[in-house]
Short mmCIF file of C-alpha atoms in Angstrom, two decimals:
data_model
loop_
_atom_site.label_atom_id
_atom_site.label_comp_id
_atom_site.label_asym_id
_atom_site.label_seq_id
_atom_site.Cartn_x
_atom_site.Cartn_y
_atom_site.Cartn_z
CA MET U 237 10.19 14.46 84.71
CA ILE U 238 13.19 13.89 86.94
CA LYS U 239 12.63 13.00 90.58
CA ILE U 240 15.53 13.31 92.95
CA LEU U 241 14.80 11.54 96.20
CA ASN U 242 16.94 11.92 99.29
CA LEU U 243 20.17 12.02 97.32
CA LYS U 244 23.27 11.61 99.46
CA LYS U 245 26.89 11.64 98.51
CA GLU U 246 29.98 11.60 100.65
CA PHE U 247 33.69 11.68 99.96
CA GLY U 248 35.31 10.00 102.93
CA GLU U 249 34.00 11.88 105.95
CA ASN U 250 32.90 14.86 103.88
CA GLN U 251 29.13 14.65 103.42
CA VAL U 252 28.68 16.74 100.26
CA LEU U 253 25.04 15.98 99.52
CA ASN U 254 22.86 15.24 102.47
CA GLY U 255 19.41 14.33 101.23
CA VAL U 256 18.73 16.45 98.15
CA THR U 257 15.11 16.10 97.06
CA ALA U 258 13.47 17.81 94.10
CA THR U 259 11.12 17.25 91.18
CA LEU U 260 12.18 18.71 87.86
CA VAL U 261 9.54 19.02 85.16
CA GLU U 262 10.00 19.36 81.37
CA GLY U 263 9.78 22.83 79.91
CA ASN U 264 11.36 24.42 82.96
CA VAL U 265 14.68 25.97 83.74
CA TYR U 266 16.07 25.27 87.20
CA GLY U 267 18.87 27.25 88.75
CA ILE U 268 21.12 25.82 91.42
CA VAL U 269 22.80 28.36 93.66
CA GLY U 270 25.41 27.63 96.26
CA GLU U 271 28.80 28.67 97.47
CA ASN U 272 31.95 27.22 95.94
CA GLY U 273 32.31 23.68 97.21
CA SER U 274 28.66 23.42 98.21
CA GLY U 275 28.20 20.34 96.01
CA LYS U 276 26.63 21.66 92.81
CA THR U 277 29.04 19.88 90.51
CA THR U 278 28.80 16.71 92.61
CA LEU U 279 25.02 16.87 92.27
CA PHE U 280 25.36 17.22 88.50
CA ARG U 281 27.79 14.32 88.32
CA CYS U 282 25.34 12.20 90.35
CA LEU U 283 22.52 13.11 87.97
CA ALA U 284 24.74 12.12 85.07
CA GLY U 285 25.55 8.83 86.78
CA LEU U 286 29.22 9.69 87.02
CA GLU U 287 29.24 9.24 90.79
CA ASN U 288 27.88 6.53 93.03
CA TYR U 289 25.31 7.88 95.46
CA LYS U 290 22.66 6.93 97.98
CA GLY U 291 19.05 7.83 97.29
CA GLU U 292 17.18 7.74 94.01
CA ILE U 293 17.09 9.57 90.74
CA GLU U 294 14.06 8.69 88.64
CA TYR U 295 13.54 9.75 85.05
CA ASP U 296 10.39 8.88 83.17
CA GLY U 297 11.78 9.48 79.67
CA GLY U 298 13.98 6.39 79.37
CA MET U 299 17.60 6.23 80.40
CA LEU U 300 18.56 9.70 81.63
CA LYS U 301 22.20 9.34 80.62
CA ASN U 302 21.27 8.91 76.96
CA GLU U 303 19.05 11.99 76.92
CA LEU U 304 21.35 14.20 78.92
CA GLY U 305 23.58 16.98 77.64
CA LEU U 306 26.25 17.59 80.24
CA LEU U 307 28.29 20.77 80.24
CA LEU U 308 30.87 20.64 82.99
CA THR U 309 32.62 23.70 84.42
CA GLU U 310 35.84 22.73 82.73
CA PRO U 311 35.00 20.59 79.72
CA PHE U 312 37.62 18.00 78.91
CA PHE U 313 39.15 17.85 75.47
CA MET U 314 41.54 15.26 74.26
CA THR U 315 44.76 16.58 72.85
CA LYS U 316 45.19 16.57 69.06
CA ILE U 317 41.48 16.70 68.33
CA THR U 318 40.07 19.58 66.30
CA GLY U 319 36.85 21.30 67.30
CA LEU U 320 35.13 19.77 64.29
CA GLU U 321 36.29 16.28 65.17
CA TYR U 322 35.09 16.75 68.72
CA LEU U 323 31.61 17.75 67.53
CA LYS U 324 31.48 14.81 65.14
CA PHE U 325 32.56 12.44 67.88
CA MET U 326 29.91 13.74 70.29
CA CYS U 327 27.18 13.36 67.64
CA GLN U 328 28.29 9.93 66.52
CA ALA U 329 28.44 8.70 70.11
CA ARG U 330 24.71 9.43 70.33
CA SER U 331 23.98 8.13 66.82
CA ILE U 332 23.00 11.61 65.66
CA ASN U 333 23.45 12.58 62.02
CA SER U 334 25.23 15.86 62.53
CA GLY U 335 24.84 17.16 58.98
CA ASN U 336 27.12 20.00 57.96
CA LEU U 337 28.67 21.02 61.24
CA LEU U 338 30.41 24.05 59.81
CA GLU U 339 26.97 25.51 59.08
CA ARG U 340 25.79 24.75 62.61
CA ASN U 341 28.77 26.41 64.25
CA VAL U 342 26.58 28.69 66.34
CA PHE U 343 29.46 30.41 68.16
CA ASP U 344 31.64 30.86 65.05
CA LEU U 345 34.42 28.81 66.56
CA PRO U 346 37.61 28.02 64.62
CA LEU U 347 36.60 24.37 64.24
CA ASN U 348 39.67 23.38 62.27
CA ARG U 349 41.96 24.22 65.17
CA TYR U 350 42.85 21.81 67.94
CA ALA U 351 40.30 22.15 70.73
CA GLU U 352 43.06 22.08 73.36
CA THR U 353 44.34 25.41 72.01
CA TYR U 354 40.99 27.15 72.53
CA SER U 355 40.58 29.72 75.26
CA THR U 356 38.47 28.86 78.32
CA GLY U 357 35.39 30.53 76.86
CA MET U 358 35.84 28.91 73.46
CA LYS U 359 36.15 25.49 75.07
CA LYS U 360 32.92 26.07 76.92
CA LYS U 361 31.18 27.19 73.73
CA LEU U 362 32.46 24.13 71.85
CA ALA U 363 31.21 21.77 74.56
CA LEU U 364 27.87 23.57 74.62
CA THR U 365 27.56 23.36 70.83
CA ALA U 366 28.22 19.62 71.06
CA ILE U 367 25.46 18.93 73.55
CA LEU U 368 23.05 21.12 71.61
CA LEU U 369 23.77 19.15 68.44
CA GLN U 370 23.09 15.93 70.34
CA GLU U 371 19.40 16.88 70.54
CA ASN U 372 19.17 16.02 74.22
CA LYS U 373 15.99 16.27 76.28
CA VAL U 374 17.70 17.27 79.51
CA PHE U 375 20.56 19.72 79.89
CA ILE U 376 22.85 20.17 82.83
CA LEU U 377 24.85 23.34 82.45
CA ASP U 378 27.45 23.87 85.15
CA GLU U 379 28.32 27.57 85.06
CA PRO U 380 27.64 28.01 81.35
CA PHE U 381 28.20 31.77 81.49
CA ASN U 382 31.55 31.61 83.23
CA GLY U 383 34.49 32.79 81.11
CA VAL U 384 32.31 33.47 78.09
CA ASP U 385 32.16 36.83 76.28
CA ILE U 386 29.14 39.14 76.58
CA GLN U 387 27.68 38.37 73.14
CA SER U 388 27.89 34.65 73.78
CA ASN U 389 26.39 35.12 77.24
CA ILE U 390 23.38 36.76 75.63
CA LEU U 391 23.21 33.98 73.05
CA ILE U 392 23.45 31.27 75.72
CA SER U 393 20.60 32.91 77.65
CA GLU U 394 18.51 32.95 74.48
CA ILE U 395 19.38 29.33 73.73
CA ILE U 396 18.28 28.31 77.23
CA LEU U 397 14.96 30.10 76.81
CA LYS U 398 14.48 28.49 73.40
CA LEU U 399 15.20 25.04 74.85
CA LYS U 400 12.56 25.72 77.48
CA VAL U 401 10.01 26.50 74.76
CA LEU U 402 10.98 23.21 73.11
CA ASN U 403 9.94 21.47 76.36
CA LYS U 404 13.45 20.54 77.42
CA THR U 405 14.52 20.37 81.05
CA ILE U 406 17.43 22.63 81.90
CA ILE U 407 19.35 22.58 85.15
CA LEU U 408 22.02 25.20 85.49
CA SER U 409 24.32 26.70 88.02
CA SER U 410 25.72 30.16 87.91
CA HIS U 411 27.39 32.62 90.21
CA ILE U 412 25.92 35.55 88.30
CA PHE U 413 22.53 36.27 89.76
CA SER U 414 21.21 38.28 86.81
CA THR U 415 21.70 35.37 84.41
CA LEU U 416 19.75 33.11 86.72
CA SER U 417 16.92 35.58 87.20
CA ASP U 418 16.71 36.08 83.42
CA THR U 419 16.45 32.40 82.58
CA CYS U 420 15.26 30.31 85.54
CA ASP U 421 11.72 29.40 86.51
CA GLN U 422 12.84 28.21 89.91
CA ILE U 423 16.01 28.41 91.92
CA PHE U 424 17.23 25.94 94.52
CA LEU U 425 19.70 27.06 97.12
CA LEU U 426 22.15 24.26 97.89
CA LYS U 427 23.36 24.69 101.42
CA LYS U 428 24.91 22.13 103.77
CA GLY U 429 24.17 19.44 101.21
CA GLU U 430 20.45 20.11 101.04
CA PHE U 431 18.13 21.99 98.72
CA SER U 432 16.07 24.89 99.97
CA ASN U 433 12.42 25.02 99.04
CA PRO U 434 12.13 26.07 95.39
CA ILE U 435 12.39 29.84 95.07
CA LEU U 436 10.01 31.25 92.47
CA LYS U 437 10.56 34.18 90.12
CA HIS U 438 8.77 36.74 92.27
CA GLU U 439 10.99 35.77 95.22
CA TYR U 440 14.32 36.27 93.42
CA ALA U 441 14.82 39.86 94.53
CA GLU U 442 14.29 38.83 98.14
CA LEU U 443 16.73 35.92 97.73
CA GLU U 444 19.41 38.17 96.28
CA LYS U 445 18.92 40.67 99.07
CA SER U 446 19.07 38.05 101.82
CA MET U 447 22.18 36.42 100.31
CA LYS U 448 23.87 39.77 100.18
CA GLU U 449 23.03 40.58 103.77
CA GLU U 450 23.73 37.16 105.22
CA THR U 451 26.96 36.34 103.48
CA VAL U 452 28.60 39.24 101.73
CA LEU U 453 28.32 41.93 104.37
CA LYS U 454 29.46 39.63 107.17
CA ARG U 455 32.55 38.71 105.22
CA LEU U 456 33.38 42.24 104.22
CA ASP U 457 33.37 43.03 107.88
CA LYS U 458 36.17 40.50 108.43
CA LEU U 459 38.40 42.63 106.22
CA GLY U 460 37.16 45.87 107.79
CA LEU U 461 35.57 46.83 104.47
CA LYS U 462 31.99 47.16 105.62
CA MET D 184 63.03 28.45 96.18
CA ILE D 185 65.08 26.27 93.80
CA LYS D 186 65.65 23.67 96.51
CA TYR D 187 61.93 23.57 97.28
CA TYR D 188 61.12 23.24 93.58
CA PHE D 189 63.26 20.13 93.29
CA GLN D 190 61.88 18.73 96.53
CA LEU D 191 58.44 19.11 95.00
CA GLN D 192 59.53 17.41 91.79
CA PHE D 193 60.93 14.53 93.81
CA THR D 194 57.70 14.26 95.81
CA ARG D 195 55.71 14.27 92.57
CA GLN D 196 57.72 11.41 91.11
CA VAL D 197 57.35 9.38 94.32
CA ARG D 198 53.59 9.99 94.32
CA LYS D 199 53.32 9.03 90.65
CA LEU D 200 54.99 5.71 91.37
CA ARG D 201 52.83 5.12 94.45
CA ASP D 202 49.65 5.97 92.50
CA PHE D 203 50.81 3.53 89.87
CA GLY D 204 50.67 0.88 92.55
CA VAL D 205 54.40 0.25 93.05
CA ASN D 206 56.82 0.81 95.87
CA PRO D 207 58.97 3.83 94.89
CA ILE D 208 62.22 2.29 96.12
CA PHE D 209 61.55 -1.00 94.37
CA ALA D 210 60.50 0.81 91.19
CA SER D 211 63.59 3.06 91.24
CA LEU D 212 65.88 0.06 91.62
CA ALA D 213 64.03 -1.81 88.86
CA ILE D 214 64.24 1.18 86.51
CA LEU D 215 67.94 1.60 87.30
CA ALA D 216 68.61 -2.09 86.65
CA LEU D 217 66.69 -1.97 83.36
CA PHE D 218 68.54 1.16 82.32
CA VAL D 219 71.97 -0.33 83.10
CA ILE D 220 71.20 -3.57 81.25
CA GLY D 221 69.45 -1.81 78.34
CA SER D 222 72.13 0.81 77.80
CA ASN D 223 74.88 -1.80 78.06
CA VAL D 224 73.18 -3.93 75.41
CA LEU D 225 72.70 -0.91 73.19
CA MET D 226 76.29 0.26 73.52
CA THR D 227 77.93 -3.16 73.10
CA LYS D 228 75.62 -5.01 70.70
CA THR D 229 74.52 -2.31 68.29
CA GLU D 230 76.37 0.01 65.98
CA PHE D 231 74.41 3.18 66.76
CA GLY D 232 73.64 2.58 70.45
CA GLY D 233 75.12 5.92 71.48
CA HIS D 234 72.97 7.79 69.01
CA ILE D 235 69.88 5.92 70.16
CA LEU D 236 70.67 6.89 73.76
CA LEU D 237 71.11 10.49 72.65
CA ILE D 238 67.63 10.37 71.12
CA VAL D 239 66.30 8.76 74.31
CA SER D 240 67.73 11.60 76.39
CA MET D 241 66.08 14.13 74.07
CA SER D 242 62.77 12.37 74.53
CA TRP D 243 63.19 12.90 78.28
CA LEU D 244 64.15 16.55 77.89
CA PHE D 245 61.49 17.68 75.41
CA PRO D 246 58.47 17.18 77.70
CA LEU D 247 60.02 19.79 80.01
CA THR D 248 59.73 22.40 77.28
CA ILE D 249 55.93 22.36 77.28
CA LYS D 250 54.82 25.97 76.95
CA LYS D 251 52.21 25.94 79.71
CA ARG D 252 54.70 24.54 82.18
CA ASN D 253 57.37 27.06 81.25
CA ASP D 254 54.93 29.96 81.27
CA PHE D 255 53.91 28.93 84.77
CA LEU D 256 57.52 28.75 85.95
CA LYS D 257 58.42 32.08 84.36
CA SER D 258 55.40 33.80 85.85
CA SER D 259 56.05 32.49 89.34
CA MET D 260 59.77 33.26 89.72
CA SER D 261 62.51 35.55 88.48
CA LEU D 262 63.99 34.87 85.08
CA ILE D 263 67.35 34.00 86.61
CA GLN D 264 65.74 31.44 88.92
CA TYR D 265 63.80 30.05 85.99
CA PHE D 266 66.90 29.52 83.84
CA ARG D 267 68.78 28.04 86.78
CA ILE D 268 65.99 25.56 87.38
CA ARG D 269 65.77 24.63 83.72
CA ILE D 270 69.52 24.07 83.39
CA ILE D 271 69.70 22.06 86.61
CA GLU D 272 66.73 19.85 85.76
CA ASN D 273 68.02 19.20 82.25
CA THR D 274 71.41 18.29 83.66
CA ILE D 275 69.87 15.94 86.26
CA ILE D 276 67.87 14.21 83.54
CA SER D 277 70.92 13.89 81.30
CA ILE D 278 73.17 12.47 84.05
CA PRO D 279 72.32 8.75 83.61
CA ILE D 280 73.08 8.82 79.89
CA LEU D 281 76.11 11.05 80.44
CA ILE D 282 77.48 8.38 82.80
CA VAL D 283 76.94 5.72 80.14
CA PHE D 284 78.80 7.86 77.60
CA LEU D 285 81.59 8.43 80.12
CA VAL D 286 81.95 4.70 80.76
CA PHE D 287 82.18 4.03 77.04
CA GLN D 288 84.35 7.13 76.50
CA GLU D 289 82.04 8.66 73.92
CA TRP D 290 83.46 12.17 74.24
CA ILE D 291 81.69 13.68 71.23
CA LEU D 292 78.35 12.38 72.46
CA ILE D 293 79.04 13.79 75.92
CA ILE D 294 79.71 17.26 74.51
CA THR D 295 76.68 16.99 72.18
CA LEU D 296 74.36 15.98 75.00
CA LEU D 297 75.65 18.70 77.34
CA LEU D 298 75.27 21.31 74.62
CA LEU D 299 71.80 20.17 73.62
CA SER D 300 70.51 20.00 77.18
CA THR D 301 71.79 23.52 77.87
CA ILE D 302 70.39 24.92 74.64
CA ILE D 303 67.01 23.33 75.32
CA ALA D 304 67.06 24.85 78.81
CA ILE D 305 68.04 28.37 77.78
CA ARG D 306 66.27 28.68 74.48
CA VAL D 307 62.65 29.63 75.10
CA PHE D 308 61.00 27.39 72.60
CA SER D 309 58.47 24.69 72.89
CA PHE D 310 58.03 21.24 71.51
CA SER D 311 54.58 21.17 73.00
CA SER D 312 51.41 20.24 71.21
CA ASN D 313 50.03 23.75 70.99
CA TYR D 314 50.25 23.99 67.23
CA THR D 315 47.10 25.47 65.81
CA PHE D 316 47.50 23.74 62.47
CA PRO D 317 46.13 20.22 62.76
CA ILE D 318 48.27 17.45 61.34
CA PRO D 319 46.20 15.76 58.65
CA ARG D 320 45.29 12.11 59.24
CA PRO D 321 44.39 9.64 56.54
CA PHE D 322 41.07 8.44 57.96
CA SER D 323 37.68 9.87 58.76
CA GLU D 324 37.10 11.40 62.19
CA PHE D 325 36.27 8.08 63.77
CA PRO D 326 37.75 6.63 65.89
CA PHE D 327 39.41 9.34 67.97
CA GLU D 328 42.11 6.95 69.19
CA PHE D 329 43.60 6.92 65.71
CA SER D 330 43.21 10.64 65.05
CA VAL D 331 44.95 11.44 68.32
CA GLY D 332 47.42 8.57 68.09
CA LEU D 333 48.56 9.28 64.55
CA ARG D 334 49.12 12.94 65.32
CA LYS D 335 51.16 12.08 68.37
CA THR D 336 53.24 9.36 66.75
CA TYR D 337 53.58 10.39 63.12
CA LEU D 338 57.37 10.63 63.56
CA VAL D 339 57.50 7.01 64.75
CA ILE D 340 55.43 5.96 61.74
CA LEU D 341 57.69 7.87 59.37
CA GLY D 342 60.64 6.27 61.18
CA SER D 343 59.20 2.81 60.54
CA TYR D 344 59.02 3.59 56.82
CA VAL D 345 62.65 4.70 56.89
CA LEU D 346 63.55 1.38 58.55
CA LEU D 347 61.54 -0.45 55.91
CA PHE D 348 63.44 1.36 53.18
CA ILE D 349 66.79 0.50 54.81
CA ALA D 350 65.64 -3.13 55.15
CA PHE D 351 64.92 -3.18 51.42
CA LYS D 352 68.24 -1.50 50.53
CA VAL D 353 70.36 -3.86 52.62
CA GLY D 354 68.14 -6.90 52.01
CA ASN D 355 67.47 -7.48 55.71
CA PRO D 356 64.02 -9.06 56.26
CA ASN D 357 64.39 -8.93 60.05
CA LEU D 358 64.68 -5.18 59.95
CA GLY D 359 61.58 -5.09 57.73
CA ILE D 360 59.64 -7.21 60.22
CA PHE D 361 60.89 -4.94 62.99
CA SER D 362 59.46 -1.92 61.14
CA LEU D 363 56.12 -3.74 60.95
CA LEU D 364 56.24 -4.58 64.65
CA LEU D 365 56.97 -0.93 65.37
CA LEU D 366 53.79 0.03 63.53
CA LEU D 367 51.76 -2.59 65.37
CA LEU D 368 53.15 -1.44 68.72
CA THR D 369 52.29 2.14 67.79
CA CYS D 370 48.70 1.16 67.08
CA ILE D 371 48.53 -0.74 70.36
CA SER D 372 49.88 2.31 72.19
CA PHE D 373 46.83 4.32 71.02
CA TYR D 374 44.81 2.28 73.50
CA GLY D 375 47.25 2.42 76.37
CA ILE D 376 45.82 5.27 78.41
CA PRO D 377 42.15 5.50 79.40
CA GLU D 378 40.24 8.41 77.89
CA ASN D 379 38.23 10.78 80.05
CA GLU D 380 35.11 8.97 81.29
CA ILE D 381 32.84 11.44 79.46
CA TYR D 382 34.10 10.01 76.16
CA VAL D 383 32.64 6.64 77.11
CA TRP D 384 29.68 7.93 79.10
CA VAL D 385 28.41 9.85 76.07
CA TYR D 386 27.84 6.66 74.04
CA LYS D 387 24.28 5.52 73.56
CA SER D 388 25.21 1.86 73.69
CA ASN D 389 25.48 -1.10 75.99
CA ALA D 390 28.76 -2.41 77.36
CA LYS D 391 29.05 -5.39 75.02
CA LYS D 392 28.26 -3.42 71.89
CA PHE D 393 30.59 -0.64 72.92
CA LEU D 394 33.47 -3.03 73.51
CA PHE D 395 33.01 -4.85 70.20
CA HIS D 396 32.63 -1.54 68.40
CA LYS D 397 36.00 -0.42 69.84
CA MET D 398 37.70 -3.69 68.96
CA LYS D 399 36.26 -3.80 65.45
CA PHE D 400 37.49 -0.29 64.66
CA ALA D 401 40.88 -0.94 66.26
CA VAL D 402 41.49 -4.00 64.06
CA PHE D 403 40.17 -2.29 60.94
CA PHE D 404 42.22 0.89 61.25
CA SER D 405 45.34 -0.93 62.42
CA SER D 406 45.05 -3.08 59.31
CA LEU D 407 44.94 0.05 57.17
CA ILE D 408 48.06 1.39 58.85
CA ILE D 409 50.12 -1.78 58.54
CA ALA D 410 48.80 -2.72 55.08
CA PRO D 411 51.43 -0.84 52.99
CA THR D 412 54.33 -2.25 55.03
CA SER D 413 52.86 -5.78 55.04
CA ILE D 414 52.32 -5.77 51.28
CA PHE D 415 55.81 -4.39 50.71
CA LEU D 416 57.33 -7.12 52.89
CA LEU D 417 55.29 -9.84 51.18
CA ILE D 418 56.49 -8.70 47.78
CA PHE D 419 60.17 -8.32 48.63
CA PHE D 420 60.62 -10.93 51.37
CA LYS D 421 58.27 -13.71 50.27
CA ALA D 422 60.20 -16.35 52.21
CA GLN D 423 59.27 -14.64 55.46
CA ALA D 424 55.51 -14.72 54.75
CA LEU D 425 54.71 -17.20 57.51
CA ILE D 426 56.69 -15.35 60.16
CA LEU D 427 55.08 -12.14 58.99
CA ALA D 428 51.59 -13.61 59.30
CA ALA D 429 52.39 -14.95 62.76
CA PHE D 430 53.59 -11.55 63.96
CA ILE D 431 50.56 -9.77 62.49
CA GLY D 432 48.23 -12.30 64.11
CA LEU D 433 49.94 -11.92 67.46
CA GLY D 434 49.87 -8.15 67.07
CA TYR D 435 46.09 -8.20 66.60
CA VAL D 436 45.67 -10.42 69.64
CA PHE D 437 47.71 -8.02 71.77
CA LEU D 438 45.81 -5.05 70.38
CA LEU D 439 42.55 -6.63 71.57
CA VAL D 440 44.07 -7.62 74.90
CA VAL D 441 45.25 -4.06 75.51
CA ILE D 442 41.76 -2.72 74.73
CA LEU D 443 40.24 -5.23 77.15
CA LEU D 444 42.92 -4.39 79.70
CA LYS D 445 42.21 -0.65 79.45
CA TYR D 446 38.47 -1.03 79.94
CA SER D 447 38.85 -3.68 82.64
CA THR D 448 39.77 -0.98 85.15
CA PHE D 449 38.09 1.95 83.41
CA PRO D 450 38.04 4.87 84.19
CA ARG D 451 41.10 4.25 86.37
CA GLU D 452 44.51 3.66 84.85
CA VAL D 453 45.67 0.10 84.52
CA PRO D 454 47.53 -0.98 87.68
CA LEU D 455 51.06 -2.22 87.19
CA PRO D 456 50.46 -5.88 88.15
CA LYS D 457 47.85 -6.22 85.39
CA GLY D 458 50.18 -4.57 82.91
CA LEU D 459 52.96 -6.94 83.94
CA LEU D 460 50.64 -9.90 83.39
CA VAL D 461 50.11 -8.81 79.79
CA GLY D 462 53.84 -8.16 79.44
CA PHE D 463 54.57 -11.67 80.75
CA SER D 464 52.13 -13.16 78.24
CA LEU D 465 54.45 -11.88 75.49
CA PHE D 466 56.90 -14.54 76.60
CA PHE D 467 54.22 -17.09 77.42
CA PRO D 468 51.31 -16.55 74.98
CA PRO D 469 49.09 -19.41 76.33
CA LEU D 470 48.49 -17.14 79.33
CA LEU D 471 46.32 -15.07 76.99
CA LEU D 472 43.73 -17.85 76.97
CA ALA D 473 43.06 -17.07 80.60
CA LEU D 474 43.64 -13.31 80.41
CA ILE D 475 41.24 -12.55 77.54
CA PRO D 476 38.04 -13.87 79.18
CA TYR D 477 39.16 -12.44 82.53
CA PHE D 478 39.74 -8.93 81.16
CA TYR D 479 36.62 -9.18 79.01
CA ASN D 480 34.39 -9.87 82.01
CA GLN D 481 36.00 -7.09 84.00
CA SER D 482 35.64 -4.68 81.07
CA ILE D 483 31.95 -5.46 80.72
CA ARG D 484 31.52 -4.87 84.46
CA SER D 485 33.34 -1.51 84.38
CA LEU D 486 31.58 -0.34 81.23
CA LYS D 487 28.14 -1.31 82.51
CA ILE D 488 28.58 1.21 85.31
CA ILE D 489 29.64 4.06 83.01
CA LEU D 490 27.12 3.28 80.27
CA HIS D 491 24.26 2.54 82.71
CA ASP D 492 23.77 -0.77 80.94
#
């Protein structure tokens, strides 16, 4: 279980997270929804311990960092490293015996090519493969569906559901509502640096409708497109 | 448009220097002074100084041919503007070395440099790293510093073997030792720039173990790289064995210092004053006795934060 208590993060005068509180239980998929710049990635970086923050993050399964698979929106790849070498590095860093990685190449990536030459979607799939091979207990997936082809999107959704069955904790953000409604048990709306109350599956349709009315239509009006 | 582009480039360079922790005016003057002294030494004290400067100018011009950069420029302006910009920037970059050639009346080199810089500007080709075929490396996948480093510097390594061969042919042990130092410096350079923090964060290790793991692998793989040259030198220049051992020992020490230096400010880049301290210790090695524990403690502190130790 991960407990986030009154998490605050600011960059200069910009208060990005302003008291995020939530309890995340194993075997559940949590969706984080928010506008661009609302602080989703900052929240993920805080959870991963990549940012200093105020408040508390408690994890009862040991050291969260060592059990966490982190997929960032734009995964970073060193130049001159092949996909295969990247996967091996990621496994070895966690002392995982990776076995025959070519057989575990779930997205059929060209692993003998330099990772830097991959397309955006391929990079995302490579980074996702790496954190899956690491056998993590908690997964943070920042926009895992973004830039990825349809087949892989379906596969990623299935992988998330399978991880849930395996009692893993998955936290993901997405700007595609259907992917969230297909996979998530609860959704948190991140607005003005705070979480909304958890939104449950049967409330998703209402959430989508209210978001559409509150934000989209108002903005279309600004362009005279209503 | 073109004027604004160059204003932006100027602003970028100023910002880079500021971010590096130095005053841009001071840094520009220091670089100019170093260039004047260095090029003068090369042109007056060495036989092939002009050719070396020509290679140096190419090393300045090639990074501008990176495909992504050129694709961006081409997509954001007309082709005529693009070619104008490329020719102007190549000329600006070539000017310092062109002046040196002018002073020393190296007319053939002047024409060669002008021709090359224009060809590089007009010809749409790239010396970037976007090759899909990976350059093979002699070791296993670990550590990444060596996989990346060897692929980036394989020409330098091949160059060092050429120097070694020349040293053998002309019976010049100093040149042989220089080729070894070049290899050692290349290995040290693999640890010069901090990796993305995720590549440290991902380790399931504590700060101390992580640091020793890095140092152990650095020494081991560097030894593998310098072994052929060292053995060759020991066989053919036995009289220089002591000097050779001293240089290798010092090389290892600096390798470890650079690793400690990198992680002492991790994940930020090493600030210039710290780098200068290490540079100064080259001339005054006892300084290392103070620097090593200092950088070690700082490294442990930085790594503890990233590794949650």
